[in-house]
Amino acid sequence: MGMGLTETDYLVVGAGAAGMAFTDALIDHADVHVTLVDRRHTASGHWQDAYPFVQLHQASLFYGVASTVLGSGAVQQRGPEVGLQERAHQPEIQAYYDDILRRRFIGSGRVAFLGGCEFHADGSSHLVTSRVSGETMEINVRRRVVDATYVSPTIPATTPPPFGVAEDAWVVAVNELARLTETPTGFVIVGSGKTATDGIVWLLANGVAPDRIAWVRPREPWMLNRAMVQPDPVVALGLAADTMAAAADAESLDDLFLRLEAAGVMFRIDRDVVPTMAKTPTLGEWELDLLRTIDHVVRLGHIQHVTRREIVFDDGSLPLAPGTIVVHCAASGLQYPPLVPLWGPDAIRLQTIRAGFPCFNAALAGYVEATRDDDRERNRLCPPNTLPDTTASWARMQVRGTVAARSFGAEPDIAAWATGCALNPARVEPSQTDDPAVRAAAARLADGAERGLARLAELADEPLSRDA
Ligand SMILES: Cc1cc2nc3c(=O)[nH]c(=O)nc-3n(C[C@H](O)[C@H](O)[C@H](O)COP(=O)(O)OP(=O)(O)OC[C@H]3O[C@@H](n4cnc5c(N)ncnc54)[C@H](O)[C@@H]3O)c2cc1C
């Protein structure tokens, strides 16, 4: 196969939410050329392979790129989430990113997209090979390589089940629920995370009786109440204030989460078990009510293997009636590679900075790349954060995120940019600052912040210094 050569300022690997938000902010604030590469044929990353009934778990406004709002910012007018912000479905997310890619990026003449292409490095050469033609191209990068795949999530559709599957077993990825040609007699949902809860809610909404569903839940999850994660400064400041107040008096990590539950921030499904898992996806209260109708919860450890007749666990087995389908919702989702400086000698590795909100963080990194010229300064403003898995790493994420937000928020231009950015969950628009409810929430946060943060740092065993 031939080898072409092309030149660019930035080579961004990964056209998922992270690569798209970074590129968008970068080209808005610097006159540069970007080459964006993805092995998928278009933008939007994992959403291309997501189960078809997936929706954003949080408000559409918090998702996408900084220049262009996803959705209309409207509040839901009917259904079980009346009063909460709209959440886009998969087709809307895909169409949004496709439009950004074609019109705003490629249409500007400043972004080239190499879809269906695999990036690989060979020594100091940056190579891109088309999966379609087999051609390899060398990219001469004048400024930076940006790794927008470092914390890319794993999903069931593209990750095999983490257990053995006998040839005659009926095991499918969650996506297949929407394409059944044969009606199962029963459903076994495998996984404790957000995908499992989406699968169950969808089955119940389609008329499957709760007693036809068994739920394999090796760990119990804490989940975040969606009503507490809304683009409204009273809600956002209130959430931060509740978190700090709960932390200030918490005797342990479990006690912290139980206090957050009492404050209406965290949900758990089974009130008799204290969860250990804290990836904290957001969940509606109506979904929690539905999930609690599933009585058949299987807690026998992790699955070793599945046959047509049974599921064998670490601690026992579950017989399967004929016609029972086993639904794989057990990809780990969030990834936890080592935290490294975002601006490294060889590449920029996008990671979260403030707690959660991958799109805002990637846009922030793009803005800082465009407007600062020293990597030490960039890394000082944007230290890497972890994604949450356990209650300890959740607390660690809060500490690191709070410290980071103080650091980048102290820069007047970044603060002004963040105030104008809909992706920013903490923004207070100038017209809102004098609202008495906003002031009250801000005062409550200011009251509890120092004590809460210090206690969170102790609980997480995470020093409050920035270079930690
Ligand atoms: C079901 C689900 C729902 C979610 N909902 C929300 C939500 O509502 N709100 C929220 O904030 N977060 C949500 N998340 C969290 C998630 O982190 C973000 O959604 C975000 O999409 C992650 O984007 P990413 O760009 O990091 O990864 P990806 O979407 O995985 O994109 C990475 C891209 O890199 C490409 N790639 C990787 N390696 C190479 C290579 N060598 N060469 C070429 N291309 C390569 C991949 O093909 C992929 O397209 C959700 C996650 C899941 C799984």
Coordinates of C-alpha atoms and ligand atoms in Angstrom, one line a residue, residues 13-19 37-40 42 44-47 50-51 54-58 62-63 117-120 148-149 151-155 194-195 198 333-334 357-359, ligand 1:
V13 CA -7.0 11.2 17.7
G14 CA -10.6 10.3 18.6
A15 CA -13.7 12.2 17.4
G16 CA -15.9 11.3 20.4
A17 CA -17.2 13.9 22.8
A18 CA -13.7 14.7 24.1
G19 CA -12.0 15.2 20.7
V37 CA -8.8 10.9 13.1
D38 CA -11.2 8.2 14.1
R39 CA -11.5 4.5 13.4
R40 CA -15.3 5.1 13.3
T42 CA -18.0 9.7 11.6
S44 CA -19.7 11.0 18.2
G45 CA -17.6 8.1 19.4
H46 CA -19.3 5.4 21.5
W47 CA -22.7 6.8 20.7
A50 CA -24.7 2.5 21.9
Y51 CA -28.0 0.6 22.6
V54 CA -30.0 5.2 25.2
Q55 CA -30.5 8.8 26.2
L56 CA -28.1 11.3 27.7
H57 CA -28.2 10.7 31.4
Q58 CA -27.9 14.4 32.1
F62 CA -24.2 20.0 29.5
Y63 CA -23.2 17.9 26.5
C117 CA -8.8 5.4 10.0
E118 CA -6.6 3.9 12.7
F119 CA -4.0 6.0 14.3
H120 CA -0.7 4.4 15.2
A148 CA -8.7 12.1 22.9
T149 CA -9.0 8.3 23.6
V151 CA -10.4 7.8 29.0
S152 CA -12.7 6.6 26.3
P153 CA -15.4 4.4 27.9
T154 CA -15.9 0.7 27.2
I155 CA -19.4 -0.4 26.2
K194 CA -26.2 2.7 34.3
T195 CA -26.5 0.4 31.3
D198 CA -31.4 1.6 31.4
G333 CA -17.8 1.9 31.2
L334 CA -15.6 4.5 32.8
F357 CA -18.6 16.7 32.8
P358 CA -16.2 15.3 30.2
C359 CA -17.4 17.8 27.5
Ligands
LIG1 C1 -24.1 4.9 27.7 C2 -23.3 6.1 28.2 C3 -24.0 7.3 28.5 C4 -23.3 8.4 28.9 N1 -24.0 9.5 29.2 C5 -23.3 10.7 29.6 C6 -24.1 11.9 29.8 O1 -25.3 12.0 29.8 N2 -23.3 13.0 30.2 C7 -22.0 12.9 30.3 O2 -21.4 13.9 30.6 N3 -21.3 11.8 30.1 C8 -21.9 10.7 29.7 N4 -21.2 9.5 29.5 C9 -19.8 9.5 29.8 C10 -18.8 9.5 28.7 O3 -17.5 9.7 29.2 C11 -19.0 10.6 27.7 O4 -20.2 10.3 27.2 C12 -18.1 10.7 26.4 O5 -18.9 10.4 25.3 C13 -16.9 10.0 26.3 O6 -16.3 10.5 25.1 P1 -14.8 10.2 24.7 O7 -14.5 11.1 23.5 O8 -13.9 10.2 25.8 O9 -14.8 8.6 24.2 P2 -15.4 7.9 22.9 O10 -16.8 8.3 22.7 O11 -15.2 6.4 23.1 O12 -14.5 8.4 21.7 C14 -13.2 8.0 21.5 C15 -13.0 7.7 20.0 O13 -11.7 7.4 19.7 C16 -11.6 6.5 18.7 N5 -10.3 5.8 18.7 C17 -9.7 5.2 19.8 N6 -8.5 4.7 19.5 C18 -8.3 5.1 18.2 C19 -7.2 4.9 17.3 N7 -6.0 4.3 17.7 N8 -7.3 5.4 16.1 C20 -8.4 6.1 15.7 N9 -9.5 6.3 16.5 C21 -9.4 5.8 17.7 C22 -12.8 5.6 18.9 O14 -13.2 5.0 17.7 C23 -13.8 6.6 19.5 O15 -14.7 7.0 18.5 C24 -21.9 8.4 29.1 C25 -21.2 7.2 28.8 C26 -21.9 6.1 28.3 C27 -21.2 4.8 28.0

